[in-house]
Amino acid sequence: MSTLASHRKPRSLSGVRTASPAVGITTAALASVTLLSAQSASAAPVEPKPSMEEVQKKVDDLYRQAGSETQKYNKAKEATQKQKRAVDRVLDEVAKRADKLNEARRTLGSFAAAQYREGAVTPTAALLFADSPQAFFEQKQVTDRLTERQRGVLTDYQTQQAAAAKKRAQASKDLESLNASQAALRTSKQNVQQKLGAARALLAKLTTEEKARLAALERKKEEEARRKAEAQAKVEARAKAEAERKRKEQQAQAPSTGTGSDSGTASGSGTGSGTGTGTGTGGGSGTSGGTGASDGSYATKAAKVLAFARAQIGKPYVWGATGPSSYDCSGLTQAAWKEAGVELPRTTWEQVKAGTRVATGDLLPGDLVFFYDDISHVGIYIGDGMMIHAPKPGANVREESIYYMPIYGSIRPA
């Protein structure tokens, strides 16, 4: 027994007990490290949260892009409406031509029947095998026997047939253009909705505190624009005061220049000078005869424009709208100037070409001020650096400083 025992290898129990757990822990740790490393490698880098200034800039840019897309929508909508009217007119013409063609065909048919009743074999055979009454009468043996009246009917049939074919071709072409405009209209509508949706989504992610900070930035921007408007108002006030001083001087000197017709001429000159200086000497010299009218016809029209625009204050901005319950920016300017008897184009891109260009320092009430390099916004100048405009979705028609947005240029419509 002792001999057998002496040949047994001693069991290392402690080694087994300590080694197993150690191996398990090490394997789990390695697996965890490997998993974390894989997750870290596959995970996208976390982008830093944008500042409120960046958010404000992004939102403003999205609204500007939406404004530009709105102008594309307005242009496509106008083109679609015009083309639809053109297609309707052409289709009416096609229907009328078809009626005339059918009438001429019936007349030819009656003549063909009369030829058949005469019993002549050749005309009868020709009628039976002809593709149409026209083809029947075009055969020489038949046409030789036509009366003058029948020849006239045949000529009229051929004329109506050619006219109908031409109108059908025109209708087909106009329908293609209409379909293209309708496709552009749908695309523009989708683009506007996409830009506005992106702006709303960006704002929806903000916390209450972030929204408050964004509102503070907006108030700061408005305050800076207001200060610039006040500076413009002071410039205009000085110009008006200078114009009034010169007008009084000229009135005082008028009696010494003579009486009768000479006195009347001096008085007229005084009025012209007052107009030019009071509204801005740059604008006066730039528009020449138009400035003289600004004290009369233009001022009268502008008064109607401003009265209309003020009556719209508080109505909501709705892209593509032209009133009377809501407007987009160019819809408001178009409607306001229509009140004064002036027809403006629909889009900002066309309106900016619809008048005499004027410098910012020479603006008169009623002038149109355009904004951004893409000319995607417009407002109506009311004086003292202020305008009435339909700002953007979610806002109402209101008065605001023209310096709230970067100015592209200005025009005088009439």
mmCIF file of C-alpha atoms in Angstrom:
data_model
loop_
_atom_site.group_PDB
_atom_site.id
_atom_site.type_symbol
_atom_site.label_atom_id
_atom_site.label_comp_id
_atom_site.label_asym_id
_atom_site.label_seq_id
_atom_site.Cartn_x
_atom_site.Cartn_y
_atom_site.Cartn_z
ATOM 1 C CA MET A 1 0.000 0.000 0.000
ATOM 2 C CA SER A 2 2.763 2.400 0.884
ATOM 3 C CA THR A 3 4.589 1.527 -2.301
ATOM 4 C CA LEU A 4 1.579 2.348 -4.484
ATOM 5 C CA ALA A 5 1.004 5.550 -2.610
ATOM 6 C CA SER A 6 4.538 6.655 -3.056
ATOM 7 C CA HIS A 7 4.161 6.413 -6.864
ATOM 8 C CA ARG A 8 1.077 8.654 -7.034
ATOM 9 C CA LYS A 9 1.603 12.211 -8.254
ATOM 10 C CA PRO A 10 0.518 14.782 -5.726
ATOM 11 C CA ARG A 11 -2.703 16.618 -6.711
ATOM 12 C CA SER A 12 -2.310 20.383 -6.887
ATOM 13 C CA LEU A 13 -5.787 21.344 -5.751
ATOM 14 C CA SER A 14 -4.838 24.869 -4.992
ATOM 15 C CA GLY A 15 -3.534 25.359 -8.502
ATOM 16 C CA VAL A 16 -6.757 24.186 -10.087
ATOM 17 C CA ARG A 17 -8.908 26.346 -7.840
ATOM 18 C CA THR A 18 -6.953 29.539 -8.397
ATOM 19 C CA ALA A 19 -6.242 29.129 -12.082
ATOM 20 C CA SER A 20 -9.844 28.660 -13.337
ATOM 21 C CA PRO A 21 -11.320 31.891 -12.014
ATOM 22 C CA ALA A 22 -8.301 33.857 -13.147
ATOM 23 C CA VAL A 23 -8.686 32.582 -16.686
ATOM 24 C CA GLY A 24 -12.428 33.415 -16.685
ATOM 25 C CA ILE A 25 -11.892 36.991 -15.498
ATOM 26 C CA THR A 26 -9.132 37.609 -17.999
ATOM 27 C CA THR A 27 -11.258 36.295 -20.887
ATOM 28 C CA ALA A 28 -14.234 38.450 -19.901
ATOM 29 C CA ALA A 29 -12.037 41.494 -19.550
ATOM 30 C CA LEU A 30 -10.510 40.962 -22.953
ATOM 31 C CA ALA A 31 -13.938 40.462 -24.496
ATOM 32 C CA SER A 32 -15.165 43.692 -22.903
ATOM 33 C CA VAL A 33 -12.155 45.630 -24.135
ATOM 34 C CA THR A 34 -12.563 44.176 -27.625
ATOM 35 C CA LEU A 35 -16.297 45.037 -27.658
ATOM 36 C CA LEU A 36 -15.695 48.580 -26.459
ATOM 37 C CA SER A 37 -12.933 49.037 -29.001
ATOM 38 C CA ALA A 38 -15.215 47.809 -31.779
ATOM 39 C CA GLN A 39 -18.016 50.111 -30.646
ATOM 40 C CA SER A 40 -15.650 53.059 -30.434
ATOM 41 C CA ALA A 41 -14.337 52.353 -33.893
ATOM 42 C CA SER A 42 -17.791 52.034 -35.437
ATOM 43 C CA ALA A 43 -19.453 54.963 -33.612
ATOM 44 C CA ALA A 44 -19.490 58.306 -35.455
ATOM 45 C CA PRO A 45 -17.596 61.130 -33.795
ATOM 46 C CA VAL A 46 -19.839 63.311 -31.666
ATOM 47 C CA GLU A 47 -20.265 66.726 -33.280
ATOM 48 C CA PRO A 48 -20.154 69.746 -31.012
ATOM 49 C CA LYS A 49 -23.510 71.399 -30.455
ATOM 50 C CA PRO A 50 -23.873 74.581 -32.546
ATOM 51 C CA SER A 51 -23.894 77.936 -30.790
ATOM 52 C CA MET A 52 -27.050 80.046 -30.723
ATOM 53 C CA GLU A 53 -25.418 82.439 -33.193
ATOM 54 C CA GLU A 54 -24.901 79.521 -35.579
ATOM 55 C CA VAL A 55 -28.471 78.332 -35.044
ATOM 56 C CA GLN A 56 -29.796 81.830 -35.746
ATOM 57 C CA LYS A 57 -27.718 82.071 -38.914
ATOM 58 C CA LYS A 58 -28.865 78.634 -40.060
ATOM 59 C CA VAL A 59 -32.538 79.391 -39.425
ATOM 60 C CA ASP A 60 -32.291 82.763 -41.184
ATOM 61 C CA ASP A 61 -30.569 81.121 -44.126
ATOM 62 C CA LEU A 62 -33.257 78.432 -44.373
ATOM 63 C CA TYR A 63 -35.967 81.104 -44.377
ATOM 64 C CA ARG A 64 -34.054 83.010 -47.048
ATOM 65 C CA GLN A 65 -33.781 79.851 -49.153
ATOM 66 C CA ALA A 66 -37.486 79.226 -48.637
ATOM 67 C CA GLY A 67 -38.137 82.790 -49.828
ATOM 68 C CA SER A 68 -36.107 82.172 -52.959
ATOM 69 C CA GLU A 69 -37.936 78.908 -53.607
ATOM 70 C CA THR A 70 -41.220 80.766 -53.061
ATOM 71 C CA GLN A 71 -40.302 83.111 -55.906
ATOM 72 C CA LYS A 72 -39.621 80.081 -58.103
ATOM 73 C CA TYR A 73 -43.017 78.720 -57.090
ATOM 74 C CA ASN A 74 -44.690 82.057 -57.880
ATOM 75 C CA LYS A 75 -43.017 82.167 -61.286
ATOM 76 C CA ALA A 76 -43.993 78.577 -62.109
ATOM 77 C CA LYS A 77 -47.548 79.158 -60.900
ATOM 78 C CA GLU A 78 -47.913 82.275 -63.044
ATOM 79 C CA ALA A 79 -46.500 80.453 -66.077
ATOM 80 C CA THR A 80 -48.831 77.516 -65.454
ATOM 81 C CA GLN A 81 -51.876 79.770 -65.271
ATOM 82 C CA LYS A 82 -50.936 81.592 -68.486
ATOM 83 C CA GLN A 83 -50.217 78.366 -70.332
ATOM 84 C CA LYS A 84 -53.446 76.791 -69.141
ATOM 85 C CA ARG A 85 -55.394 79.758 -70.492
ATOM 86 C CA ALA A 86 -53.470 79.471 -73.774
ATOM 87 C CA VAL A 87 -54.177 75.738 -73.994
ATOM 88 C CA ASP A 88 -57.877 76.338 -73.310
ATOM 89 C CA ARG A 89 -57.999 78.922 -76.108
ATOM 90 C CA VAL A 90 -56.233 76.608 -78.543
ATOM 91 C CA LEU A 91 -58.488 73.674 -77.655
ATOM 92 C CA ASP A 92 -61.521 75.892 -78.270
ATOM 93 C CA GLU A 93 -60.052 76.757 -81.670
ATOM 94 C CA VAL A 94 -59.431 73.081 -82.381
ATOM 95 C CA ALA A 95 -63.075 72.320 -81.581
ATOM 96 C CA LYS A 96 -64.271 75.152 -83.827
ATOM 97 C CA ARG A 97 -61.998 74.013 -86.650
ATOM 98 C CA ALA A 98 -63.263 70.452 -86.238
ATOM 99 C CA ASP A 99 -66.853 71.676 -86.552
ATOM 100 C CA LYS A 100 -66.017 73.603 -89.728
ATOM 101 C CA LEU A 101 -64.094 70.635 -91.094
ATOM 102 C CA ASN A 102 -67.013 68.296 -90.437
ATOM 103 C CA GLU A 103 -69.399 70.723 -92.110
ATOM 104 C CA ALA A 104 -67.181 70.924 -95.183
ATOM 105 C CA ARG A 105 -66.879 67.114 -95.186
ATOM 106 C CA ARG A 106 -70.664 66.736 -95.100
ATOM 107 C CA THR A 107 -71.026 69.135 -98.022
ATOM 108 C CA LEU A 108 -68.445 67.224 -100.005
ATOM 109 C CA GLY A 109 -70.254 64.001 -99.146
ATOM 110 C CA SER A 110 -73.504 65.373 -100.547
ATOM 111 C CA PHE A 111 -71.720 66.345 -103.751
ATOM 112 C CA ALA A 112 -70.199 62.874 -103.973
ATOM 113 C CA ALA A 113 -73.637 61.334 -103.523
ATOM 114 C CA ALA A 114 -74.974 63.555 -106.294
ATOM 115 C CA GLN A 115 -72.189 62.383 -108.615
ATOM 116 C CA TYR A 116 -73.154 58.811 -107.798
ATOM 117 C CA ARG A 117 -76.822 59.433 -108.627
ATOM 118 C CA GLU A 118 -75.825 60.713 -112.049
ATOM 119 C CA GLY A 119 -74.963 57.146 -112.953
ATOM 120 C CA ALA A 120 -71.493 57.795 -114.299
ATOM 121 C CA VAL A 121 -69.423 54.650 -113.822
ATOM 122 C CA THR A 122 -66.072 56.231 -113.336
ATOM 123 C CA PRO A 123 -67.128 58.697 -110.604
ATOM 124 C CA THR A 124 -69.151 55.954 -108.938
ATOM 125 C CA ALA A 125 -66.238 53.579 -108.881
ATOM 126 C CA ALA A 126 -63.992 56.395 -107.703
ATOM 127 C CA LEU A 127 -66.367 57.179 -104.853
ATOM 128 C CA LEU A 128 -66.580 53.524 -103.800
ATOM 129 C CA PHE A 129 -62.827 53.098 -103.689
ATOM 130 C CA ALA A 130 -61.876 56.576 -102.437
ATOM 131 C CA ASP A 131 -60.505 56.950 -98.893
ATOM 132 C CA SER A 132 -62.538 60.109 -98.298
ATOM 133 C CA PRO A 133 -64.803 62.599 -100.094
ATOM 134 C CA GLN A 134 -61.737 64.791 -100.569
ATOM 135 C CA ALA A 135 -59.818 61.980 -102.224
ATOM 136 C CA PHE A 136 -62.868 61.307 -104.424
ATOM 137 C CA PHE A 137 -63.059 64.891 -105.650
ATOM 138 C CA GLU A 138 -59.312 65.180 -106.149
ATOM 139 C CA GLN A 139 -59.435 62.575 -108.885
ATOM 140 C CA LYS A 140 -59.071 64.303 -112.220
ATOM 141 C CA GLN A 141 -62.073 62.722 -113.886
ATOM 142 C CA VAL A 142 -64.227 64.013 -111.040
ATOM 143 C CA THR A 143 -62.697 67.440 -110.554
ATOM 144 C CA ASP A 144 -63.084 68.150 -114.233
ATOM 145 C CA ARG A 145 -66.835 67.934 -113.777
ATOM 146 C CA LEU A 146 -67.073 70.053 -110.575
ATOM 147 C CA THR A 147 -69.093 73.253 -110.609
ATOM 148 C CA GLU A 148 -67.593 76.495 -109.387
ATOM 149 C CA ARG A 149 -69.502 76.140 -106.089
ATOM 150 C CA GLN A 150 -68.254 72.606 -105.603
ATOM 151 C CA ARG A 151 -64.677 73.710 -106.233
ATOM 152 C CA GLY A 152 -65.109 76.408 -103.599
ATOM 153 C CA VAL A 153 -66.388 73.873 -101.075
ATOM 154 C CA LEU A 154 -63.448 71.587 -101.838
ATOM 155 C CA THR A 155 -60.990 74.443 -101.383
ATOM 156 C CA ASP A 156 -62.684 75.410 -98.119
ATOM 157 C CA TYR A 157 -62.440 71.804 -96.912
ATOM 158 C CA GLN A 158 -58.727 71.706 -97.673
ATOM 159 C CA THR A 159 -58.218 75.041 -95.897
ATOM 160 C CA GLN A 160 -60.134 73.892 -92.812
ATOM 161 C CA GLN A 161 -58.227 70.609 -92.780
ATOM 162 C CA ALA A 162 -54.841 72.367 -92.830
ATOM 163 C CA ALA A 163 -55.931 74.857 -90.162
ATOM 164 C CA ALA A 164 -57.237 72.077 -87.931
ATOM 165 C CA ALA A 165 -53.962 70.152 -88.251
ATOM 166 C CA LYS A 166 -52.001 73.289 -87.368
ATOM 167 C CA LYS A 167 -54.154 73.967 -84.301
ATOM 168 C CA ARG A 168 -53.826 70.365 -83.153
ATOM 169 C CA ALA A 169 -50.031 70.618 -83.410
ATOM 170 C CA GLN A 170 -50.081 73.890 -81.472
ATOM 171 C CA ALA A 171 -52.310 72.361 -78.793
ATOM 172 C CA SER A 172 -49.914 69.423 -78.432
ATOM 173 C CA LYS A 173 -46.952 71.785 -78.042
ATOM 174 C CA ASP A 174 -48.788 73.986 -75.520
ATOM 175 C CA LEU A 175 -49.802 70.927 -73.504
ATOM 176 C CA GLU A 176 -46.158 69.856 -73.299
ATOM 177 C CA SER A 177 -45.198 73.304 -71.992
ATOM 178 C CA LEU A 178 -48.060 73.191 -69.505
ATOM 179 C CA ASN A 179 -46.944 69.800 -68.218
ATOM 180 C CA ALA A 180 -43.387 71.107 -67.802
ATOM 181 C CA SER A 181 -44.616 74.155 -65.868
ATOM 182 C CA GLN A 182 -46.798 71.985 -63.646
ATOM 183 C CA ALA A 183 -43.804 69.760 -62.891
ATOM 184 C CA ALA A 184 -41.718 72.835 -61.997
ATOM 185 C CA LEU A 185 -44.573 74.048 -59.799
ATOM 186 C CA ARG A 186 -44.659 70.763 -57.891
ATOM 187 C CA THR A 187 -40.874 70.773 -57.465
ATOM 188 C CA SER A 188 -40.841 74.363 -56.174
ATOM 189 C CA LYS A 189 -43.640 73.585 -53.735
ATOM 190 C CA GLN A 190 -41.718 70.587 -52.393
ATOM 191 C CA ASN A 191 -38.538 72.654 -52.046
ATOM 192 C CA VAL A 192 -40.326 75.396 -50.095
ATOM 193 C CA GLN A 193 -41.880 72.852 -47.755
ATOM 194 C CA GLN A 194 -38.513 71.131 -47.285
ATOM 195 C CA LYS A 195 -36.724 74.363 -46.313
ATOM 196 C CA LEU A 196 -39.473 75.416 -43.923
ATOM 197 C CA GLY A 197 -39.594 71.927 -42.432
ATOM 198 C CA ALA A 198 -35.847 71.993 -41.823
ATOM 199 C CA ALA A 199 -36.128 75.374 -40.068
ATOM 200 C CA ARG A 200 -38.979 74.161 -37.865
ATOM 201 C CA ALA A 201 -37.106 70.951 -37.002
ATOM 202 C CA LEU A 202 -34.019 72.947 -36.019
ATOM 203 C CA LEU A 203 -36.036 75.222 -33.751
ATOM 204 C CA ALA A 204 -37.933 72.282 -32.236
ATOM 205 C CA LYS A 205 -34.679 70.774 -30.938
ATOM 206 C CA LEU A 206 -33.907 73.837 -28.802
ATOM 207 C CA THR A 207 -34.445 73.774 -25.058
ATOM 208 C CA THR A 208 -36.430 76.488 -23.302
ATOM 209 C CA GLU A 209 -33.201 78.173 -22.250
ATOM 210 C CA GLU A 210 -31.799 78.020 -25.784
ATOM 211 C CA LYS A 211 -34.994 79.495 -27.215
ATOM 212 C CA ALA A 212 -34.699 82.381 -24.751
ATOM 213 C CA ARG A 213 -31.103 82.994 -25.823
ATOM 214 C CA LEU A 214 -32.139 82.863 -29.491
ATOM 215 C CA ALA A 215 -34.904 85.396 -28.799
ATOM 216 C CA ALA A 216 -32.344 87.667 -27.117
ATOM 217 C CA LEU A 217 -30.126 87.483 -30.209
ATOM 218 C CA GLU A 218 -33.136 88.358 -32.361
ATOM 219 C CA ARG A 219 -33.903 91.400 -30.190
ATOM 220 C CA LYS A 220 -30.283 92.508 -30.484
ATOM 221 C CA LYS A 221 -30.460 92.216 -34.274
ATOM 222 C CA GLU A 222 -33.697 94.224 -34.336
ATOM 223 C CA GLU A 223 -32.176 96.908 -32.104
ATOM 224 C CA GLU A 224 -29.187 97.346 -34.395
ATOM 225 C CA ALA A 225 -31.508 97.651 -37.393
ATOM 226 C CA ARG A 226 -33.654 100.183 -35.515
ATOM 227 C CA ARG A 227 -30.625 102.367 -34.716
ATOM 228 C CA LYS A 228 -29.671 102.439 -38.391
ATOM 229 C CA ALA A 229 -33.246 103.392 -39.289
ATOM 230 C CA GLU A 230 -33.136 106.236 -36.780
ATOM 231 C CA ALA A 231 -29.929 107.506 -38.364
ATOM 232 C CA GLN A 232 -31.625 107.400 -41.769
ATOM 233 C CA ALA A 233 -34.609 109.271 -40.322
ATOM 234 C CA LYS A 234 -32.316 112.073 -39.128
ATOM 235 C CA VAL A 235 -30.772 112.363 -42.585
ATOM 236 C CA GLU A 236 -34.210 112.614 -44.164
ATOM 237 C CA ALA A 237 -35.349 115.169 -41.589
ATOM 238 C CA ARG A 238 -32.331 117.377 -42.309
ATOM 239 C CA ALA A 239 -32.980 117.102 -46.039
ATOM 240 C CA LYS A 240 -36.626 118.107 -45.568
ATOM 241 C CA ALA A 241 -35.661 121.028 -43.354
ATOM 242 C CA GLU A 242 -33.156 122.221 -45.945
ATOM 243 C CA ALA A 243 -35.750 121.908 -48.681
ATOM 244 C CA GLU A 244 -38.247 123.914 -46.649
ATOM 245 C CA ARG A 245 -35.631 126.632 -45.997
ATOM 246 C CA LYS A 246 -34.849 126.936 -49.699
ATOM 247 C CA ARG A 247 -38.536 126.987 -50.582
ATOM 248 C CA LYS A 248 -39.160 129.892 -48.201
ATOM 249 C CA GLU A 249 -36.160 131.796 -49.560
ATOM 250 C CA GLN A 250 -37.430 131.403 -53.106
ATOM 251 C CA GLN A 251 -40.915 132.507 -52.071
ATOM 252 C CA ALA A 252 -39.437 135.585 -50.434
ATOM 253 C CA GLN A 253 -37.447 136.426 -53.560
ATOM 254 C CA ALA A 254 -40.296 135.723 -55.985
ATOM 255 C CA PRO A 255 -41.973 139.216 -55.841
ATOM 256 C CA SER A 256 -38.709 140.978 -56.724
ATOM 257 C CA THR A 257 -38.319 139.017 -59.958
ATOM 258 C CA GLY A 258 -41.347 140.621 -61.510
ATOM 259 C CA THR A 259 -45.072 140.135 -61.841
ATOM 260 C CA GLY A 260 -47.440 138.435 -64.204
ATOM 261 C CA SER A 261 -46.118 135.455 -66.110
ATOM 262 C CA ASP A 262 -42.588 135.896 -64.724
ATOM 263 C CA SER A 263 -43.905 135.653 -61.164
ATOM 264 C CA GLY A 264 -45.828 132.536 -62.062
ATOM 265 C CA THR A 265 -42.693 130.949 -63.506
ATOM 266 C CA ALA A 266 -40.714 131.688 -60.352
ATOM 267 C CA SER A 267 -43.414 130.079 -58.237
ATOM 268 C CA GLY A 268 -43.345 126.947 -60.368
ATOM 269 C CA SER A 269 -39.577 126.779 -60.085
ATOM 270 C CA GLY A 270 -39.815 127.048 -56.337
ATOM 271 C CA THR A 271 -42.120 124.042 -56.178
ATOM 272 C CA GLY A 272 -39.809 121.952 -58.327
ATOM 273 C CA SER A 273 -36.804 122.787 -56.219
ATOM 274 C CA GLY A 274 -38.643 121.940 -53.038
ATOM 275 C CA THR A 275 -39.547 118.539 -54.431
ATOM 276 C CA GLY A 276 -36.047 117.663 -55.507
ATOM 277 C CA THR A 277 -34.353 118.645 -52.302
ATOM 278 C CA GLY A 278 -37.000 117.472 -49.933
ATOM 279 C CA THR A 279 -37.024 113.932 -51.306
ATOM 280 C CA GLY A 280 -33.293 113.573 -51.671
ATOM 281 C CA THR A 281 -31.119 115.429 -54.159
ATOM 282 C CA GLY A 282 -29.545 112.237 -55.445
ATOM 283 C CA GLY A 283 -32.897 110.721 -56.323
ATOM 284 C CA GLY A 284 -34.033 114.023 -57.822
ATOM 285 C CA SER A 285 -31.151 114.372 -60.190
ATOM 286 C CA GLY A 286 -31.192 110.677 -60.964
ATOM 287 C CA THR A 287 -34.810 110.560 -62.100
ATOM 288 C CA SER A 288 -35.017 113.947 -63.766
ATOM 289 C CA GLY A 289 -38.597 114.482 -64.889
ATOM 290 C CA GLY A 290 -39.721 111.612 -62.676
ATOM 291 C CA THR A 291 -38.773 113.602 -59.591
ATOM 292 C CA GLY A 292 -40.948 116.510 -60.622
ATOM 293 C CA ALA A 293 -43.819 114.031 -60.806
ATOM 294 C CA SER A 294 -42.915 112.686 -57.361
ATOM 295 C CA ASP A 295 -44.454 115.759 -55.729
ATOM 296 C CA GLY A 296 -47.645 115.183 -57.662
ATOM 297 C CA SER A 297 -48.538 111.935 -59.389
ATOM 298 C CA TYR A 298 -45.968 109.750 -57.640
ATOM 299 C CA ALA A 299 -46.762 111.101 -54.183
ATOM 300 C CA THR A 300 -50.460 110.559 -54.855
ATOM 301 C CA LYS A 301 -49.902 106.995 -55.958
ATOM 302 C CA ALA A 302 -47.515 106.321 -53.067
ATOM 303 C CA ALA A 303 -50.130 107.557 -50.589
ATOM 304 C CA LYS A 304 -52.583 104.956 -51.919
ATOM 305 C CA VAL A 305 -49.890 102.263 -51.758
ATOM 306 C CA LEU A 306 -49.027 103.052 -48.148
ATOM 307 C CA ALA A 307 -52.678 103.279 -47.082
ATOM 308 C CA PHE A 308 -53.293 99.839 -48.539
ATOM 309 C CA ALA A 309 -50.131 98.362 -47.016
ATOM 310 C CA ARG A 310 -50.936 99.736 -43.541
ATOM 311 C CA ALA A 311 -54.390 98.178 -43.749
ATOM 312 C CA GLN A 312 -52.744 94.752 -44.221
ATOM 313 C CA ILE A 313 -50.605 94.980 -41.065
ATOM 314 C CA GLY A 314 -51.312 91.998 -38.843
ATOM 315 C CA LYS A 315 -52.290 89.631 -41.663
ATOM 316 C CA PRO A 316 -50.205 86.451 -41.833
ATOM 317 C CA TYR A 317 -47.390 85.686 -44.216
ATOM 318 C CA VAL A 318 -48.293 82.685 -46.374
ATOM 319 C CA TRP A 319 -45.918 81.718 -49.156
ATOM 320 C CA GLY A 320 -47.515 81.964 -52.599
ATOM 321 C CA ALA A 321 -50.367 84.157 -51.297
ATOM 322 C CA THR A 322 -51.508 87.393 -52.953
ATOM 323 C CA GLY A 323 -54.298 88.415 -50.572
ATOM 324 C CA PRO A 324 -56.679 89.490 -49.414
ATOM 325 C CA SER A 325 -56.373 87.500 -46.162
ATOM 326 C CA SER A 326 -52.645 86.650 -46.399
ATOM 327 C CA TYR A 327 -49.575 87.552 -48.448
ATOM 328 C CA ASP A 328 -46.032 86.659 -49.267
ATOM 329 C CA CYS A 329 -43.567 89.525 -49.722
ATOM 330 C CA SER A 330 -43.981 90.106 -53.473
ATOM 331 C CA GLY A 331 -47.698 89.366 -53.258
ATOM 332 C CA LEU A 332 -48.071 92.294 -50.853
ATOM 333 C CA THR A 333 -46.066 94.737 -52.982
ATOM 334 C CA GLN A 334 -47.956 93.707 -56.101
ATOM 335 C CA ALA A 335 -51.340 94.144 -54.423
ATOM 336 C CA ALA A 336 -50.360 97.497 -52.865
ATOM 337 C CA TRP A 337 -49.201 99.048 -56.119
ATOM 338 C CA LYS A 338 -52.207 97.638 -57.976
ATOM 339 C CA GLU A 339 -54.298 99.762 -55.596
ATOM 340 C CA ALA A 340 -52.539 102.781 -57.117
ATOM 341 C CA GLY A 341 -53.225 101.595 -60.673
ATOM 342 C CA VAL A 342 -49.751 100.175 -61.329
ATOM 343 C CA GLU A 343 -49.447 96.548 -62.431
ATOM 344 C CA LEU A 344 -46.272 94.977 -61.038
ATOM 345 C CA PRO A 345 -44.958 91.538 -62.040
ATOM 346 C CA ARG A 346 -45.466 88.669 -59.609
ATOM 347 C CA THR A 347 -41.921 87.829 -58.461
ATOM 348 C CA THR A 348 -39.208 89.873 -56.760
ATOM 349 C CA TRP A 349 -36.871 89.017 -59.638
ATOM 350 C CA GLU A 350 -39.193 90.756 -62.080
ATOM 351 C CA GLN A 351 -40.323 93.552 -59.773
ATOM 352 C CA VAL A 352 -36.734 94.736 -59.301
ATOM 353 C CA LYS A 353 -36.682 95.528 -63.048
ATOM 354 C CA ALA A 354 -40.067 97.278 -63.041
ATOM 355 C CA GLY A 355 -38.973 100.806 -62.159
ATOM 356 C CA THR A 356 -36.187 103.343 -61.848
ATOM 357 C CA ARG A 357 -33.296 102.339 -59.616
ATOM 358 C CA VAL A 358 -32.697 104.664 -56.637
ATOM 359 C CA ALA A 359 -30.015 104.801 -53.964
ATOM 360 C CA THR A 360 -30.875 103.926 -50.375
ATOM 361 C CA GLY A 361 -30.215 107.511 -49.304
ATOM 362 C CA ASP A 362 -32.702 108.799 -51.899
ATOM 363 C CA LEU A 363 -35.665 106.588 -51.035
ATOM 364 C CA LEU A 364 -39.188 107.990 -51.152
ATOM 365 C CA PRO A 365 -42.262 106.533 -49.449
ATOM 366 C CA GLY A 366 -43.726 103.945 -51.796
ATOM 367 C CA ASP A 367 -40.375 102.812 -53.221
ATOM 368 C CA LEU A 368 -39.622 99.094 -53.168
ATOM 369 C CA VAL A 369 -36.558 97.840 -51.297
ATOM 370 C CA PHE A 370 -35.096 94.424 -52.212
ATOM 371 C CA PHE A 371 -32.948 92.219 -50.012
ATOM 372 C CA TYR A 372 -30.246 89.536 -50.232
ATOM 373 C CA ASP A 373 -28.002 88.768 -53.180
ATOM 374 C CA ASP A 374 -30.612 86.411 -54.625
ATOM 375 C CA ILE A 375 -33.284 89.185 -54.462
ATOM 376 C CA SER A 376 -35.596 86.865 -52.543
ATOM 377 C CA HIS A 377 -37.387 89.496 -50.427
ATOM 378 C CA VAL A 378 -39.008 92.906 -50.905
ATOM 379 C CA GLY A 379 -40.683 95.562 -48.753
ATOM 380 C CA ILE A 380 -42.463 98.920 -49.246
ATOM 381 C CA TYR A 381 -40.543 101.938 -47.966
ATOM 382 C CA ILE A 382 -42.592 104.224 -45.693
ATOM 383 C CA GLY A 383 -39.892 106.730 -44.724
ATOM 384 C CA ASP A 384 -37.468 107.217 -41.808
ATOM 385 C CA GLY A 385 -35.601 104.012 -42.653
ATOM 386 C CA MET A 386 -38.710 101.869 -42.157
ATOM 387 C CA MET A 387 -40.781 99.623 -44.412
ATOM 388 C CA ILE A 388 -43.946 97.520 -44.424
ATOM 389 C CA HIS A 389 -43.391 93.935 -45.515
ATOM 390 C CA ALA A 390 -44.591 90.356 -45.184
ATOM 391 C CA PRO A 391 -41.550 88.903 -43.388
ATOM 392 C CA LYS A 392 -41.588 85.093 -43.305
ATOM 393 C CA PRO A 393 -43.693 82.064 -42.295
ATOM 394 C CA GLY A 394 -44.978 82.385 -38.750
ATOM 395 C CA ALA A 395 -44.876 86.198 -38.858
ATOM 396 C CA ASN A 396 -47.460 88.823 -39.804
ATOM 397 C CA VAL A 397 -47.270 91.830 -42.098
ATOM 398 C CA ARG A 398 -45.534 94.538 -40.063
ATOM 399 C CA GLU A 399 -43.390 97.651 -40.032
ATOM 400 C CA GLU A 400 -39.669 97.037 -39.706
ATOM 401 C CA SER A 401 -36.300 98.672 -40.345
ATOM 402 C CA ILE A 402 -34.989 98.246 -43.865
ATOM 403 C CA TYR A 403 -31.630 97.472 -42.248
ATOM 404 C CA TYR A 404 -32.904 94.254 -40.675
ATOM 405 C CA MET A 405 -31.717 92.370 -43.782
ATOM 406 C CA PRO A 406 -28.880 93.045 -46.234
ATOM 407 C CA ILE A 407 -30.176 95.473 -48.881
ATOM 408 C CA TYR A 408 -29.759 94.514 -52.529
ATOM 409 C CA GLY A 409 -31.220 97.663 -54.097
ATOM 410 C CA SER A 410 -34.341 99.781 -54.548
ATOM 411 C CA ILE A 411 -36.661 100.942 -57.325
ATOM 412 C CA ARG A 412 -39.332 103.561 -57.883
ATOM 413 C CA PRO A 413 -42.200 101.777 -59.660
ATOM 414 C CA ALA A 414 -44.031 104.745 -61.235
#
